[in-house]
Coordinates of C-alpha atoms in Angstrom, one line a residue:
M302 CA 7.0 49.9 27.1
N303 CA 8.3 47.5 29.8
G304 CA 8.9 43.8 29.4
E305 CA 5.5 42.8 30.7
E306 CA 3.7 45.1 28.3
R307 CA 5.8 43.7 25.4
F308 CA 4.9 40.2 26.4
Q309 CA 1.2 41.1 26.6
A310 CA 1.4 42.8 23.2
A311 CA 3.2 39.8 21.6
S312 CA 0.6 37.4 23.0
A313 CA -2.2 39.5 21.6
G314 CA -0.5 39.3 18.2
V315 CA -0.3 35.6 18.3
M316 CA -4.0 35.3 19.5
A317 CA -5.0 37.6 16.6
A318 CA -3.1 35.5 14.1
I319 CA -4.9 32.3 15.3
A320 CA -8.2 34.0 14.7
A321 CA -7.1 35.2 11.2
F322 CA -5.7 31.8 10.3
A323 CA -9.0 30.2 11.3
V324 CA -11.0 32.4 9.0
S325 CA -8.5 31.9 6.1
Y326 CA -8.4 28.1 6.6
A327 CA -12.2 28.0 6.4
F328 CA -11.9 29.4 2.9
R329 CA -9.1 26.8 2.2
A330 CA -11.3 24.0 3.3
T331 CA -14.5 25.1 1.5
M332 CA -13.3 26.9 -1.6
N333 CA -9.7 25.8 -2.1
A334 CA -8.5 29.4 -1.6
A335 CA -4.7 30.0 -1.1
F336 CA -3.6 29.5 2.5
L337 CA -0.5 31.6 3.4
P338 CA 1.4 28.9 5.4
E339 CA 1.2 26.4 2.5
V340 CA 2.0 29.0 -0.1
S341 CA 5.0 30.2 1.9
A342 CA 6.2 26.6 2.4
Q343 CA 5.9 26.0 -1.3
L344 CA 7.9 29.1 -2.0
G345 CA 10.6 27.7 0.3
I346 CA 10.5 24.3 -1.5
E347 CA 10.9 26.0 -4.9
F348 CA 13.9 28.0 -4.0
S349 CA 15.7 25.7 -1.6
P350 CA 19.2 24.8 -2.8
P351 CA 19.3 21.4 -4.6
A352 CA 21.6 19.9 -2.0
A353 CA 19.2 21.0 0.8
T354 CA 16.2 19.6 -1.1
R355 CA 17.9 16.3 -1.6
F356 CA 19.0 16.2 2.1
L357 CA 15.4 16.8 3.3
I358 CA 14.0 14.2 1.0
E359 CA 16.6 11.5 1.9
T360 CA 16.4 12.3 5.7
F361 CA 12.7 13.0 6.3
G362 CA 10.9 11.8 3.2
K363 CA 7.3 13.0 3.1
G364 CA 7.8 14.5 6.6
A365 CA 9.8 17.3 5.0
K366 CA 6.5 18.8 3.6
I367 CA 4.9 18.7 7.1
G368 CA 8.0 20.3 8.5
G369 CA 8.0 23.0 5.8
V370 CA 4.4 24.1 6.7
A371 CA 5.1 23.9 10.4
I372 CA 8.1 26.3 9.9
A373 CA 5.9 28.6 7.9
F374 CA 3.4 28.7 10.7
L375 CA 6.2 29.4 13.2
L376 CA 7.5 32.3 11.2
Y377 CA 4.0 33.8 10.9
Y378 CA 3.5 33.6 14.6
I379 CA 6.8 35.3 15.2
A380 CA 5.8 38.1 12.7
A381 CA 2.4 38.4 14.4
A382 CA 4.0 38.8 17.8
L383 CA 6.2 41.6 16.4
L384 CA 3.2 43.2 14.8
G385 CA 1.5 43.0 18.2
I386 CA 4.3 44.9 19.8
F387 CA 4.4 47.4 17.0
F388 CA 0.6 48.0 17.3
A389 CA 0.9 48.6 21.0
R390 CA 3.5 51.3 20.4
I391 CA 1.5 53.2 17.7
K392 CA -2.2 52.5 18.6
D393 CA -2.6 55.8 20.4
L394 CA -1.3 57.6 17.3
L395 CA -4.0 56.2 15.1
P396 CA -6.8 58.6 14.2
A397 CA -9.5 56.6 16.0
K398 CA -10.6 55.9 19.5
R399 CA -12.7 52.7 19.1
A400 CA -10.8 49.4 19.2
I401 CA -12.4 48.0 16.1
T402 CA -11.7 51.1 14.0
R403 CA -8.1 51.1 15.2
G404 CA -7.8 47.5 14.2
L405 CA -9.2 48.2 10.8
L406 CA -6.8 51.0 10.2
F407 CA -3.9 48.9 11.4
S408 CA -4.9 46.0 9.1
L409 CA -3.8 48.1 6.2
F410 CA -0.2 47.4 7.3
P411 CA -0.3 43.6 7.1
I412 CA -2.5 43.9 3.9
I413 CA 0.4 45.8 2.2
I414 CA 2.9 43.2 3.5
T415 CA 0.7 40.3 2.1
A416 CA 0.3 42.1 -1.2
L417 CA 4.1 42.5 -1.5
L418 CA 4.6 38.8 -0.7
I419 CA 2.0 37.8 -3.4
G420 CA 3.8 40.1 -5.8
V421 CA 7.1 38.4 -5.1
I422 CA 5.5 35.0 -5.7
L423 CA 3.9 36.1 -8.9
S424 CA 7.2 37.5 -10.2
L425 CA 9.4 34.6 -9.1
A426 CA 7.2 31.5 -9.2
P427 CA 3.6 32.3 -10.4
E428 CA 2.9 28.6 -10.8
I429 CA 2.6 28.4 -7.0
L430 CA -0.7 30.2 -7.2
T431 CA -2.0 28.7 -10.5
G432 CA -4.1 26.0 -8.8
Y433 CA -6.0 28.4 -6.6
P434 CA -9.3 30.2 -7.6
I435 CA -8.7 34.0 -7.8
R436 CA -11.8 35.5 -6.1
P437 CA -11.9 33.2 -3.1
T438 CA -8.2 33.7 -2.6
V439 CA -8.4 37.5 -2.7
L440 CA -11.3 37.5 -0.4
S441 CA -9.6 35.1 2.0
L442 CA -6.4 37.1 2.1
L443 CA -8.4 40.3 2.8
L444 CA -10.4 38.8 5.6
F445 CA -7.3 37.2 7.0
N446 CA -5.6 40.6 7.5
I447 CA -8.8 42.4 8.5
T448 CA -9.6 39.7 11.1
F449 CA -6.0 40.0 12.4
G450 CA -6.2 43.8 12.7
V451 CA -9.7 43.8 14.4
S452 CA -8.8 41.0 16.8
L453 CA -5.5 42.7 17.7
G454 CA -7.4 46.0 18.3
L455 CA -9.8 44.3 20.7
L456 CA -7.2 42.3 22.5
A457 CA -4.9 45.3 23.0
D458 CA -7.6 47.8 23.9
T459 CA -6.7 48.3 27.6
N460 CA -7.3 52.0 27.9
E461 CA -9.1 53.0 31.0
E462 CA -11.7 54.9 28.9
G463 CA -13.6 52.7 26.5
G464 CA -11.3 49.7 26.8
S465 CA -12.8 46.3 26.5
S466 CA -13.4 44.4 29.7
L467 CA -11.8 41.3 28.0
A468 CA -8.6 43.2 27.3
H469 CA -8.5 44.6 30.9
R470 CA -8.9 41.1 32.3
L471 CA -6.2 39.7 30.1
A472 CA -3.9 42.5 30.9
R473 CA -4.1 41.6 34.6
R474 CA -3.3 37.9 33.8
R475 CA -0.4 38.3 31.4
V476 CA 1.2 34.9 32.1
L477 CA -2.1 33.1 31.6
F478 CA -2.8 35.1 28.5
G479 CA 0.6 34.2 27.0
T480 CA 0.3 30.6 27.9
S481 CA -3.2 30.5 26.3
A482 CA -1.9 32.1 23.1
A483 CA 0.9 29.5 22.8
L484 CA -1.4 26.6 23.6
M485 CA -4.0 27.8 21.0
A486 CA -1.3 28.2 18.4
V487 CA -0.1 24.7 19.0
V488 CA -3.6 23.2 18.9
F489 CA -4.6 25.1 15.7
T490 CA -1.4 24.4 13.9
S491 CA -1.3 20.7 14.8
T492 CA -4.9 20.4 13.5
V493 CA -4.0 21.8 10.1
L494 CA -0.8 19.7 10.0
R495 CA -2.7 16.6 10.9
R496 CA -4.8 16.9 7.8
L497 CA -1.7 17.0 5.7
F498 CA -0.2 14.1 7.6
R499 CA -3.3 12.0 7.1
S500 CA -3.2 12.5 3.3
L501 CA 0.5 11.7 3.1
V502 CA 0.4 8.6 5.4
Q503 CA -2.7 7.1 3.8
A504 CA -1.2 7.1 0.3
V505 CA 1.9 5.1 1.3
G506 CA 1.8 2.4 -1.4
V507 CA 2.7 -1.2 -0.5
V508 CA 2.8 -1.8 3.3
S509 CA 4.3 -4.6 5.4
G510 CA 2.2 -7.3 7.2
R511 CA 0.4 -8.8 4.2
L512 CA 0.6 -9.6 0.5
P513 CA -0.7 -6.6 -1.4
A514 CA -3.7 -6.9 -3.8
F515 CA -2.6 -7.0 -7.4
L516 CA -4.2 -3.6 -8.0
T517 CA -3.6 -0.9 -5.4
S518 CA -6.7 1.1 -4.4
N519 CA -6.7 4.8 -5.3
A520 CA -6.7 5.7 -1.6
E521 CA -3.6 3.5 -0.8
F522 CA -1.7 4.3 -4.1
Y523 CA 1.5 6.0 -3.1
Q524 CA 1.7 9.7 -4.0
V525 CA 4.8 12.0 -4.1
S526 CA 4.9 15.5 -5.5
K527 CA 7.0 18.6 -4.9
N528 CA 3.9 20.4 -3.5
A529 CA 3.0 21.1 0.1
F530 CA -0.6 21.0 -1.1
N531 CA -1.6 19.8 -4.6
P532 CA -3.3 22.0 -7.1
V533 CA -7.0 22.0 -7.8
V534 CA -7.7 22.2 -11.6
D535 CA -11.0 23.4 -13.1
E536 CA -11.5 21.1 -16.1
K537 CA -13.8 23.6 -17.8
R538 CA -10.9 26.1 -18.1
W539 CA -8.2 23.5 -18.5
R540 CA -6.4 23.1 -21.9
L541 CA -3.7 20.7 -23.0
S542 CA -1.5 22.3 -25.6
I543 CA 0.8 20.4 -28.0
K544 CA 3.5 22.7 -29.4
G545 CA 7.2 23.1 -30.2
N546 CA 9.0 21.4 -33.0
V547 CA 5.7 20.2 -34.7
E548 CA 3.9 21.0 -38.0
R549 CA 0.5 21.6 -36.5
P550 CA 0.4 22.9 -32.9
F551 CA -3.0 22.7 -31.2
A552 CA -4.8 22.6 -27.9
I553 CA -7.6 20.5 -26.7
T554 CA -10.2 20.7 -23.9
Y555 CA -10.9 18.1 -21.3
D556 CA -14.1 17.0 -23.2
E557 CA -12.1 16.7 -26.5
L558 CA -9.5 14.6 -24.8
L559 CA -12.2 12.3 -23.5
S560 CA -13.6 11.9 -27.0
L561 CA -10.3 10.5 -28.4
P562 CA -9.7 6.7 -28.7
M563 CA -9.0 5.2 -25.3
V564 CA -6.9 2.3 -24.2
E565 CA -6.6 0.5 -20.9
R566 CA -3.2 -0.4 -19.4
E567 CA -2.1 -2.0 -16.1
I568 CA 1.0 -0.2 -15.1
T569 CA 3.1 -0.1 -11.9
L570 CA 4.7 3.1 -10.7
E571 CA 7.7 3.3 -8.4
C572 CA 9.2 6.5 -7.0
V573 CA 12.9 7.1 -7.8
S574 CA 13.4 8.0 -4.1
N575 CA 12.2 4.6 -3.0
E576 CA 14.7 2.9 -0.7
V577 CA 15.5 -0.8 -1.0
G578 CA 12.5 -2.4 0.7
G579 CA 10.6 0.9 0.7
P580 CA 6.8 1.3 0.3
L581 CA 6.7 3.9 -2.6
I582 CA 5.5 1.5 -5.3
S583 CA 1.9 0.7 -6.4
N584 CA 0.0 -0.9 -9.3
G585 CA -3.1 0.4 -11.1
R586 CA -5.3 0.0 -14.1
W587 CA -5.2 3.2 -16.2
T588 CA -7.4 4.4 -19.0
G589 CA -6.2 7.0 -21.4
V590 CA -5.1 8.2 -24.8
P591 CA -1.8 7.0 -26.3
L592 CA 0.5 10.0 -26.4
K593 CA 1.5 8.9 -29.9
I594 CA -2.0 9.9 -31.2
L595 CA -1.5 13.5 -30.1
L596 CA 2.0 13.7 -31.5
E597 CA 1.1 12.2 -34.8
R598 CA -1.8 14.7 -35.1
A599 CA 0.7 17.6 -34.4
G600 CA 3.3 16.1 -36.8
L601 CA 6.8 15.8 -35.5
R602 CA 9.4 17.7 -37.4
A603 CA 12.9 16.5 -38.2
G604 CA 15.4 16.8 -35.4
S605 CA 12.9 16.2 -32.6
R606 CA 14.7 14.9 -29.6
D607 CA 12.8 15.2 -26.3
V608 CA 9.1 15.6 -25.5
V609 CA 8.7 18.1 -22.6
L610 CA 5.8 17.6 -20.2
R611 CA 4.7 20.6 -18.2
A612 CA 2.2 20.6 -15.4
V613 CA -0.2 23.1 -13.9
D614 CA 2.0 23.4 -10.7
G615 CA 5.1 24.4 -12.7
Y616 CA 6.6 21.0 -12.6
S617 CA 8.3 19.7 -15.8
D618 CA 10.1 16.7 -17.1
S619 CA 11.0 15.2 -20.4
I620 CA 11.2 11.8 -22.1
P621 CA 13.0 10.9 -25.4
V622 CA 10.8 11.0 -28.5
E623 CA 11.3 7.2 -28.8
W624 CA 9.6 6.6 -25.4
A625 CA 6.9 9.1 -26.2
M626 CA 5.9 7.2 -29.4
R627 CA 5.6 3.8 -27.8
E628 CA 2.1 2.3 -27.8
E629 CA 2.2 1.8 -24.0
T630 CA 2.8 5.5 -23.2
I631 CA -0.5 7.2 -22.4
I632 CA -2.2 10.3 -21.2
A633 CA -4.3 8.8 -18.4
V634 CA -7.7 10.2 -17.4
R635 CA -9.1 7.3 -15.3
M636 CA -7.5 5.2 -12.5
N637 CA -8.9 1.9 -11.5
G638 CA -12.2 2.6 -13.2
E639 CA -12.6 6.0 -11.6
T640 CA -12.0 9.6 -12.8
L641 CA -8.4 10.4 -12.1
P642 CA -8.2 11.6 -8.5
R643 CA -6.9 15.1 -7.8
D644 CA -3.8 13.9 -6.0
H645 CA -2.9 11.6 -8.8
G646 CA -3.0 14.3 -11.5
Y647 CA -6.5 15.2 -12.4
P648 CA -7.5 16.0 -15.1
A649 CA -4.7 14.2 -17.0
R650 CA -1.3 12.7 -16.3
L651 CA 1.4 11.0 -18.3
L652 CA 2.2 7.3 -17.8
V653 CA 5.4 5.9 -19.2
P654 CA 6.0 2.2 -18.4
G655 CA 9.6 1.5 -17.6
L656 CA 10.4 5.0 -16.1
F657 CA 10.4 6.0 -12.5
G658 CA 7.4 8.0 -11.2
M659 CA 9.1 11.5 -11.5
E660 CA 8.9 11.1 -15.3
N661 CA 5.1 10.4 -15.2
V662 CA 4.0 14.0 -15.0
K663 CA 0.7 14.8 -13.2
W664 CA -1.7 17.7 -13.7
L665 CA -0.5 17.9 -17.3
S666 CA -1.0 21.2 -19.1
E667 CA 1.5 21.3 -22.0
I668 CA 3.4 18.9 -24.3
A669 CA 6.3 20.6 -26.1
V670 CA 8.5 18.8 -28.6
V671 CA 12.1 20.1 -28.5
T672 CA 15.4 19.5 -30.4
V673 CA 17.6 19.6 -27.3
D674 CA 18.1 17.5 -24.2
Y675 CA 15.7 19.2 -21.8
R676 CA 16.3 18.9 -18.1
G677 CA 13.3 19.2 -15.9
Y678 CA 12.5 20.1 -12.3
W679 CA 14.3 17.2 -10.6
Q680 CA 17.0 17.0 -13.2
Q681 CA 18.0 20.6 -12.4
R682 CA 18.4 19.3 -8.8
G683 CA 20.8 16.5 -9.8
W684 CA 18.5 13.5 -10.4
A685 CA 18.9 11.3 -13.5
D686 CA 17.8 12.6 -16.9
T687 CA 15.9 9.5 -18.2
A688 CA 15.4 7.4 -15.1
A689 CA 14.7 3.8 -16.1
V690 CA 13.4 1.5 -13.3
K691 CA 15.9 -1.0 -11.9
T692 CA 14.9 -4.5 -11.1
M693 CA 13.7 -4.7 -7.5
S694 CA 12.1 -7.1 -5.1
K695 CA 11.0 -6.8 -1.5
F696 CA 9.3 -8.6 1.4
T697 CA 5.9 -7.4 2.6
V698 CA 5.4 -10.4 4.9
P699 CA 6.7 -11.3 7.4
R700 CA 7.6 -7.9 8.9
D701 CA 11.2 -7.2 9.7
G702 CA 11.8 -8.2 13.3
E703 CA 8.6 -10.3 13.6
I704 CA 8.5 -13.2 16.0
L705 CA 7.5 -16.5 14.5
L706 CA 6.7 -19.9 16.1
S707 CA 8.8 -23.0 15.2
G708 CA 6.9 -25.9 13.7
R709 CA 4.4 -23.6 11.9
T710 CA 4.1 -22.9 8.2
Y711 CA 4.3 -19.2 7.2
E712 CA 3.7 -17.4 4.0
V713 CA 6.8 -15.4 3.0
G714 CA 6.1 -13.0 0.1
G715 CA 6.1 -9.6 -1.4
V716 CA 6.5 -7.8 -4.8
A717 CA 9.0 -7.7 -7.6
F718 CA 9.3 -5.2 -10.4
S719 CA 11.5 -4.3 -13.3
G720 CA 9.7 -1.4 -15.1
D721 CA 8.7 -2.6 -18.6
R722 CA 10.8 -5.8 -18.7
G723 CA 8.5 -8.1 -16.6
I724 CA 9.6 -10.6 -13.9
S725 CA 10.6 -14.2 -14.9
S726 CA 11.4 -15.5 -11.5
V727 CA 11.9 -14.6 -7.8
E728 CA 14.3 -16.4 -5.5
V729 CA 14.5 -16.5 -1.7
S730 CA 17.4 -17.3 0.6
I731 CA 16.8 -18.2 4.3
E732 CA 19.9 -18.2 6.5
R733 CA 20.0 -18.9 10.2
A734 CA 22.2 -16.4 11.9
G735 CA 25.7 -17.9 12.3
H736 CA 25.0 -20.8 9.9
D737 CA 25.0 -21.3 6.1
A738 CA 21.9 -20.5 4.0
I739 CA 19.3 -23.3 4.3
G740 CA 19.1 -24.9 0.8
G741 CA 20.7 -21.8 -0.9
W742 CA 18.4 -19.9 -3.2
V743 CA 15.0 -21.4 -3.7
E744 CA 12.4 -20.3 -6.3
A745 CA 9.2 -18.6 -5.1
E746 CA 5.8 -18.8 -6.7
I747 CA 4.7 -15.9 -8.8
L748 CA 1.0 -15.3 -8.5
P749 CA -1.2 -14.9 -11.7
G750 CA -1.8 -11.4 -13.2
A751 CA 1.7 -10.1 -13.7
S752 CA 2.6 -8.5 -17.1
P753 CA 5.7 -6.9 -18.5
T754 CA 4.5 -3.4 -17.2
T755 CA 3.3 -4.5 -13.7
W756 CA 4.8 -5.8 -10.6
A757 CA 4.7 -9.5 -9.7
I758 CA 3.3 -10.7 -6.5
W759 CA 5.3 -13.6 -5.2
R760 CA 5.2 -16.0 -2.2
Y761 CA 7.0 -18.9 -0.6
L762 CA 5.8 -21.2 2.1
W763 CA 8.3 -21.7 4.9
R764 CA 8.2 -23.9 8.0
P765 CA 11.0 -23.1 10.5
E766 CA 11.8 -26.0 12.7
E767 CA 14.7 -24.6 14.8
R768 CA 14.6 -21.6 17.0
G769 CA 16.9 -18.7 16.5
E770 CA 17.4 -15.6 14.4
Y771 CA 17.0 -15.9 10.6
I772 CA 18.0 -13.6 7.8
L773 CA 15.7 -13.7 4.8
T774 CA 16.9 -12.3 1.4
V775 CA 15.0 -11.9 -1.9
R776 CA 16.2 -11.3 -5.4
A777 CA 14.4 -11.2 -8.8
V778 CA 15.2 -12.0 -12.4
D779 CA 13.6 -9.8 -15.1
G780 CA 11.8 -10.9 -18.2
R781 CA 15.0 -10.7 -20.2
G782 CA 16.9 -13.1 -17.9
Q783 CA 18.9 -10.4 -16.2
R784 CA 19.2 -10.9 -12.4
Q785 CA 18.7 -8.1 -10.0
T786 CA 22.0 -6.6 -8.9
A787 CA 23.2 -7.2 -5.3
E788 CA 25.2 -3.9 -5.4
R789 CA 23.8 -1.5 -2.8
S790 CA 23.2 2.1 -3.9
A791 CA 21.2 5.0 -2.5
P792 CA 18.2 6.4 -4.4
F793 CA 20.0 9.5 -5.6
P794 CA 20.5 10.1 -8.5
D795 CA 18.9 7.2 -10.5
G796 CA 17.1 4.9 -8.1
A797 CA 18.2 2.5 -5.3
S798 CA 19.6 -1.0 -5.9
G799 CA 20.5 -4.0 -3.8
Y800 CA 18.8 -7.0 -2.2
H801 CA 16.1 -6.6 0.4
R802 CA 16.9 -8.4 3.7
I803 CA 14.8 -8.8 6.8
K804 CA 15.4 -10.6 10.1
V805 CA 12.9 -12.7 12.0
N806 CA 13.1 -14.5 15.3
V807 CA 11.8 -18.1 15.7
T808 CA 10.8 -19.2 19.2

């Protein structure tokens, strides 16, 4: 086989992979079947070294997930190209003359490889596949490999006798064929990645350019998870078990959970990886069952230390028993008056006012009381054990670098938050570059609605008279009278700290 023939065979492999991915993705879109690139990306996420995981999060944020799926696609295209070359070498040895039959026979090879990959996943990290329905997934994987084999058989069938006219034409235009394969791979992959990108970018939390509404809509509420794609849970099969160091372990169905006494709480969530001035913070109205009710029904035994929360996707975290028994800690089933959305933990999630988002476990499936200090998914990767929210404040308006006009009055504002301690005041400093602060720290107005467990929306009216560059700084004081620290620190391992500063130009 010469170089041109290898190029032709590799291009046929890539083309066949695109056809196979298209069939598989149709099952993903309509029946939530497992899709190999996302499953493979998730496997990489689960087994990445902690230092690498932290680097990717700090460097690329949510973009790391998109990159992981893109890398998975690239590896599959490379594998498809190699399989194309392999098929070209052995096709004449297969006990069949027809292209379709040859392709069907060859598809047994990638089916075996896929089965081995699924076996590895089930043995190392079975939770990766927990959220996918079994029958559509099995059918999708079979059709994926069969489509690949048949497509490869047709594209590579250039024998003079019985060869397809399409394959003959492609063989005479190898460069065009290879270019078309590469272009189709890019178009198809970017289409899939765009779907993931839209879901991540839409749920960004608080954005710059305006004061946020007190309650964040479900669509805009920030979302962060360890998953490339979040699990889909069937509430009819779902059970929430309460076990461990308790007198009466039990499990309840979704309907049984809904029948328990409900409370409504307004609670703000902030991601522990949120940078100073970052968008990963949102406020919602949640409806759920106090965790205390479930634990009292189970009966805590002496020596109980942590309550471990495990999720359908294999994620876990823990909170001290004292936090779990607080009236404000709930198992939420509704968000802003609607059934809890899938990406926010349907059918049930934990909410613990005062702790960063990573402690508020989504897709909850198990509550286990233990007598030891349990370290969960992110704690095993170096993040803080019990991560209490630090007092923060930020500007959302004006934008950093915005150009303002002198002699006009502008609304300066944003949000402030301190977990479960509330906000008592917010102060703003406005400094003209190269000059002293104008009036020092001045107190901003806190808008109605804030509570100890929510953020405070604040604003200050400013009328710049002189042209030049200005530095605006904000700081907050929590409900206990403790001022936000000016000391700058990165999010790892227990949340960022420091004042948020922006620059504006007045002309």
